[in-house]
C-alpha cells in the first residue's frame, strides 16, 4: 500500500505537518490584528523587529555553545559556531533596509501606539550582551591556562586554532558594531537628530554605543602590532595633529549599565526604536 503524503503525521495544531512543525498559525498570529492597526505600515515595523528577535535567538544560542566549546578545548568548533552567529547578526542588519520604506511622518503615527517601548528592552540584544560577556570569560580562561601570547599568535600563527577563534570573535564583535551603526543611521533617517525617543532619551544617544567593544583586548593587540611593526614609528602629519587621534578627548562612553554594552547601572531612559 502506497504512503499517503497528504495526511499529517505530527501532533499539533494545523492541517499539515509543515504548519504543525513550524507552528505557523501561532507565528503569524503574533502581529497586531487588522482591527487594532492604526497604520498599514505597522506590519512592516513589527515584522522587522520580531524577525530580529528570532535571528538574535539563534545567534545567541550559537555564541553560548561556542563558549562551552572553548571550555572543552574545541576551538575550531567554537569558531565555526561564531561564524553562524555573526551571519545571524548580519541578517538583522540587512533587514533594516526595509525600514527605509517607512516614511518619517507615517512613523510618527505608528509611534503613538508604541507606549514607552524601547529597543534597549529587546530580549535578543540583552542576551547578546550576556553571551558576549560569557564568551570573553571563556576566552580569557583559555589564554591564561595555555599561557598564550596573543600578539605572537597574530604575528606567526595565522593557521592556528587560537588565531581562527580570535578572528571569529572579532567578526562577532564587528557585526554588532556594524548593526549599531546602521541602526543609528536608520533611526536618524526616520525621526531625525536631537529628538526624544519613546523612552525620553535623545536619538543621538545611539551614536555613543557604536564604538563599544565586547573584546577590547583583541582590538588593542592590532594597535600593538602596528606600533611594533616596520612603520610603527611614523609620526602624525601636522594637519592632523589636533584630531582626537593625537590626544584629544574621545567621544563620551556609553553610560554604565546599558543593556546593549553591559556596563554597571542602567543608563538614562533609552531612545526607542525604530
Short mmCIF file of C-alpha atoms in Angstrom, two decimals:
data_model
loop_
_atom_site.label_atom_id
_atom_site.label_comp_id
_atom_site.label_asym_id
_atom_site.label_seq_id
_atom_site.Cartn_x
_atom_site.Cartn_y
_atom_site.Cartn_z
CA UNK A 1 0.00 0.00 0.00
CA UNK A 2 1.46 3.36 -1.01
CA UNK A 3 2.01 6.07 1.58
CA UNK A 4 -0.47 8.92 1.63
CA UNK A 5 1.71 12.02 1.93
CA UNK A 6 -1.30 14.29 2.21
CA UNK A 7 -2.11 13.01 5.68
CA UNK A 8 -0.24 14.80 8.52
CA UNK A 9 1.58 12.53 10.95
CA UNK A 10 2.80 15.06 13.51
CA UNK A 11 0.81 16.10 16.53
CA UNK A 12 -0.17 19.71 17.00
CA UNK A 13 -2.31 22.46 15.56
CA UNK A 14 -2.62 22.90 11.81
CA UNK A 15 -3.90 20.94 8.86
CA UNK A 16 -0.49 19.77 7.61
CA UNK A 17 2.88 18.79 9.02
CA UNK A 18 4.64 21.97 7.86
CA UNK A 19 2.18 24.11 9.79
CA UNK A 20 2.41 21.83 12.82
CA UNK A 21 6.21 21.70 12.96
CA UNK A 22 6.83 25.37 12.14
CA UNK A 23 3.88 26.50 14.28
CA UNK A 24 2.98 28.97 11.59
CA UNK A 25 -0.53 29.53 12.94
CA UNK A 26 0.94 30.81 16.22
CA UNK A 27 3.76 32.69 14.48
CA UNK A 28 1.50 34.55 12.07
CA UNK A 29 -0.90 35.49 14.84
CA UNK A 30 1.72 37.50 16.73
CA UNK A 31 1.24 40.68 14.71
CA UNK A 32 -1.45 43.23 15.52
CA UNK A 33 -4.88 42.28 14.21
CA UNK A 34 -6.41 44.37 11.42
CA UNK A 35 -8.92 45.91 13.81
CA UNK A 36 -6.06 47.05 16.08
CA UNK A 37 -3.91 48.64 13.38
CA UNK A 38 -3.88 52.41 13.07
CA UNK A 39 -1.46 52.49 10.10
CA UNK A 40 -0.83 49.86 7.46
CA UNK A 41 2.98 50.00 7.98
CA UNK A 42 2.67 48.63 11.49
CA UNK A 43 3.06 45.21 9.89
CA UNK A 44 6.36 46.26 8.31
CA UNK A 45 7.56 47.63 11.65
CA UNK A 46 6.58 44.55 13.64
CA UNK A 47 7.93 42.03 11.12
CA UNK A 48 11.36 43.71 11.07
CA UNK A 49 11.59 43.74 14.86
CA UNK A 50 10.07 40.33 15.50
CA UNK A 51 12.33 38.66 12.94
CA UNK A 52 15.30 40.44 14.55
CA UNK A 53 14.42 38.73 17.83
CA UNK A 54 14.35 35.35 16.08
CA UNK A 55 17.73 35.85 14.41
CA UNK A 56 19.21 37.01 17.71
CA UNK A 57 17.77 33.98 19.49
CA UNK A 58 19.64 31.74 17.04
CA UNK A 59 22.81 33.85 17.17
CA UNK A 60 22.95 33.85 20.97
CA UNK A 61 22.27 30.11 21.02
CA UNK A 62 25.38 29.61 18.88
CA UNK A 63 27.56 32.01 20.90
CA UNK A 64 26.60 30.30 24.16
CA UNK A 65 27.56 26.93 22.70
CA UNK A 66 30.80 28.41 21.33
CA UNK A 67 31.75 29.39 24.87
CA UNK A 68 31.14 25.84 26.07
CA UNK A 69 33.25 24.50 23.21
CA UNK A 70 36.11 26.82 24.18
CA UNK A 71 35.94 25.49 27.72
CA UNK A 72 36.10 21.98 26.26
CA UNK A 73 39.13 22.84 24.11
CA UNK A 74 37.26 22.53 20.79
CA UNK A 75 38.40 25.86 19.37
CA UNK A 76 37.62 25.25 15.72
CA UNK A 77 34.11 24.14 16.59
CA UNK A 78 33.70 27.33 18.60
CA UNK A 79 34.94 29.42 15.67
CA UNK A 80 32.51 27.71 13.31
CA UNK A 81 29.59 28.40 15.62
CA UNK A 82 30.62 32.04 15.93
CA UNK A 83 30.55 32.24 12.15
CA UNK A 84 26.91 31.20 12.25
CA UNK A 85 26.19 33.74 14.97
CA UNK A 86 27.85 36.56 13.04
CA UNK A 87 25.78 35.72 9.99
CA UNK A 88 22.66 35.93 12.17
CA UNK A 89 23.58 39.46 13.23
CA UNK A 90 24.27 40.36 9.61
CA UNK A 91 20.73 39.24 8.79
CA UNK A 92 19.36 41.61 11.43
CA UNK A 93 21.33 44.46 9.86
CA UNK A 94 20.31 43.60 6.31
CA UNK A 95 16.62 43.65 7.15
CA UNK A 96 16.93 47.21 8.47
CA UNK A 97 16.87 48.11 4.78
CA UNK A 98 13.12 47.53 4.94
CA UNK A 99 12.84 50.45 7.36
CA UNK A 100 13.96 52.77 4.56
CA UNK A 101 10.47 52.23 3.16
CA UNK A 102 8.85 53.64 6.31
CA UNK A 103 8.11 57.32 5.72
CA UNK A 104 9.06 59.63 8.60
CA UNK A 105 5.56 61.04 9.06
CA UNK A 106 3.99 57.58 8.89
CA UNK A 107 6.21 56.52 11.77
CA UNK A 108 5.02 59.50 13.78
CA UNK A 109 1.57 57.93 13.61
CA UNK A 110 2.83 54.45 14.48
CA UNK A 111 4.83 55.61 17.48
CA UNK A 112 1.63 56.77 19.17
CA UNK A 113 0.83 53.10 19.90
CA UNK A 114 4.34 52.04 20.98
CA UNK A 115 3.95 53.20 24.56
CA UNK A 116 7.35 53.51 26.24
CA UNK A 117 8.75 50.53 24.36
CA UNK A 118 12.45 50.77 23.56
CA UNK A 119 14.95 48.70 21.64
CA UNK A 120 17.02 48.63 24.82
CA UNK A 121 14.36 46.33 26.23
CA UNK A 122 14.92 43.82 23.43
CA UNK A 123 15.46 40.34 24.92
CA UNK A 124 17.62 39.46 21.95
CA UNK A 125 20.08 42.31 22.46
CA UNK A 126 20.16 41.73 26.21
CA UNK A 127 21.03 38.10 25.51
CA UNK A 128 23.72 39.17 23.01
CA UNK A 129 25.36 41.25 25.71
CA UNK A 130 25.30 38.38 28.21
CA UNK A 131 26.61 35.67 25.88
CA UNK A 132 29.35 38.03 24.68
CA UNK A 133 30.50 38.62 28.24
CA UNK A 134 30.44 34.88 28.93
CA UNK A 135 32.38 34.19 25.73
CA UNK A 136 35.03 36.72 26.73
CA UNK A 137 35.42 34.96 30.09
CA UNK A 138 35.85 31.59 28.40
CA UNK A 139 38.44 33.01 26.03
CA UNK A 140 40.36 34.69 28.85
CA UNK A 141 40.43 31.42 30.78
CA UNK A 142 41.78 29.67 27.70
CA UNK A 143 44.53 32.24 27.15
CA UNK A 144 45.55 32.14 30.80
CA UNK A 145 45.54 28.35 31.03
CA UNK A 146 47.67 27.97 27.89
CA UNK A 147 49.90 30.95 28.57
CA UNK A 148 49.07 32.25 25.11
CA UNK A 149 50.79 35.39 23.83
CA UNK A 150 48.09 36.81 21.60
CA UNK A 151 50.38 39.28 19.87
CA UNK A 152 52.70 36.44 18.93
CA UNK A 153 49.75 34.36 17.76
CA UNK A 154 48.89 37.17 15.34
CA UNK A 155 52.48 37.60 14.22
CA UNK A 156 53.10 33.97 13.37
CA UNK A 157 50.02 31.83 13.92
CA UNK A 158 47.63 32.52 11.07
CA UNK A 159 46.86 28.82 10.69
CA UNK A 160 46.32 28.04 14.35
CA UNK A 161 43.07 27.32 16.17
CA UNK A 162 43.73 30.23 18.53
CA UNK A 163 44.02 32.66 15.63
CA UNK A 164 40.89 31.37 13.91
CA UNK A 165 38.94 31.63 17.15
CA UNK A 166 40.15 35.15 17.90
CA UNK A 167 39.19 36.31 14.41
CA UNK A 168 35.75 34.70 14.74
CA UNK A 169 35.28 36.66 17.96
CA UNK A 170 36.32 39.85 16.18
CA UNK A 171 33.78 39.08 13.46
CA UNK A 172 31.00 38.76 16.06
CA UNK A 173 32.03 41.99 17.79
CA UNK A 174 32.32 43.84 14.50
CA UNK A 175 28.97 42.63 13.19
CA UNK A 176 27.25 44.01 16.27
CA UNK A 177 29.05 47.32 15.88
CA UNK A 178 28.04 47.48 12.22
CA UNK A 179 24.44 46.80 13.21
CA UNK A 180 24.61 49.65 15.74
CA UNK A 181 25.92 51.96 13.02
CA UNK A 182 23.21 51.02 10.55
CA UNK A 183 20.54 51.16 13.24
CA UNK A 184 21.63 54.65 14.32
CA UNK A 185 21.55 55.90 10.73
CA UNK A 186 18.14 54.34 10.23
CA UNK A 187 16.79 55.97 13.39
CA UNK A 188 18.03 59.42 12.41
CA UNK A 189 16.67 58.93 8.90
CA UNK A 190 13.22 58.24 10.32
CA UNK A 191 12.97 60.53 13.37
CA UNK A 192 15.95 62.88 12.99
CA UNK A 193 18.72 64.15 15.28
CA UNK A 194 18.38 65.63 18.78
CA UNK A 195 14.81 64.46 19.21
CA UNK A 196 13.33 62.49 22.07
CA UNK A 197 12.70 58.78 21.65
CA UNK A 198 9.96 56.67 23.17
CA UNK A 199 11.80 56.41 26.48
CA UNK A 200 12.85 60.02 26.81
CA UNK A 201 16.45 59.97 25.59
CA UNK A 202 17.78 61.81 22.52
CA UNK A 203 18.12 59.79 19.34
CA UNK A 204 21.82 60.69 19.13
CA UNK A 205 22.46 58.69 22.30
CA UNK A 206 22.69 55.67 19.98
CA UNK A 207 25.85 57.11 18.42
CA UNK A 208 27.69 56.68 21.73
CA UNK A 209 27.24 52.91 21.51
CA UNK A 210 28.87 52.40 18.13
CA UNK A 211 32.46 52.30 19.40
CA UNK A 212 31.73 49.85 22.23
CA UNK A 213 33.73 46.63 22.03
CA UNK A 214 32.96 43.34 23.76
CA UNK A 215 36.53 42.05 23.32
CA UNK A 216 38.76 45.12 23.69
CA UNK A 217 41.96 43.07 24.09
CA UNK A 218 41.56 41.62 20.60
CA UNK A 219 41.22 45.13 19.19
CA UNK A 220 44.07 46.59 21.26
CA UNK A 221 46.54 44.00 20.03
CA UNK A 222 46.07 45.32 16.50
CA UNK A 223 47.38 48.66 17.71
CA UNK A 224 50.31 46.87 19.31
CA UNK A 225 51.07 45.08 16.06
CA UNK A 226 51.06 48.38 14.16
CA UNK A 227 53.23 50.21 16.71
CA UNK A 228 55.74 47.36 16.79
CA UNK A 229 55.69 46.88 13.04
CA UNK A 230 58.10 48.22 10.42
CA UNK A 231 56.27 51.57 10.20
CA UNK A 232 55.26 51.88 13.82
CA UNK A 233 57.36 54.99 14.45
CA UNK A 234 55.57 57.10 11.83
CA UNK A 235 54.51 60.49 13.17
CA UNK A 236 51.16 62.15 12.68
CA UNK A 237 51.15 64.75 9.94
CA UNK A 238 50.82 68.35 11.22
CA UNK A 239 47.41 68.86 9.61
CA UNK A 240 46.01 66.01 11.75
CA UNK A 241 47.74 66.96 14.98
CA UNK A 242 44.60 68.44 16.52
CA UNK A 243 42.38 65.42 15.91
CA UNK A 244 41.30 63.03 18.70
CA UNK A 245 43.87 60.57 17.38
CA UNK A 246 46.58 62.93 18.58
CA UNK A 247 45.26 63.00 22.13
CA UNK A 248 42.08 65.00 22.27
CA UNK A 249 39.28 63.55 24.37
CA UNK A 250 37.47 60.64 22.78
CA UNK A 251 33.68 60.68 22.36
CA UNK A 252 31.75 60.08 25.55
CA UNK A 253 31.42 56.45 26.52
CA UNK A 254 28.07 54.76 26.75
CA UNK A 255 26.51 55.17 30.19
CA UNK A 256 27.18 52.36 32.65
CA UNK A 257 24.60 49.63 32.62
CA UNK A 258 23.48 49.98 29.02
CA UNK A 259 21.70 46.70 28.18
CA UNK A 260 23.45 46.78 24.80
CA UNK A 261 27.01 47.25 26.06
CA UNK A 262 26.81 45.75 29.52
CA UNK A 263 28.09 48.42 31.88
CA UNK A 264 27.17 48.75 35.55
CA UNK A 265 23.89 50.53 36.27
CA UNK A 266 21.12 51.19 33.82
CA UNK A 267 21.57 54.23 31.51
CA UNK A 268 19.25 57.18 31.38
CA UNK A 269 15.98 56.43 29.66
CA UNK A 270 16.96 54.90 26.35
CA UNK A 271 15.79 56.06 22.99
CA UNK A 272 13.16 53.87 21.42
CA UNK A 273 13.13 52.10 18.13
CA UNK A 274 12.87 52.28 15.11
#
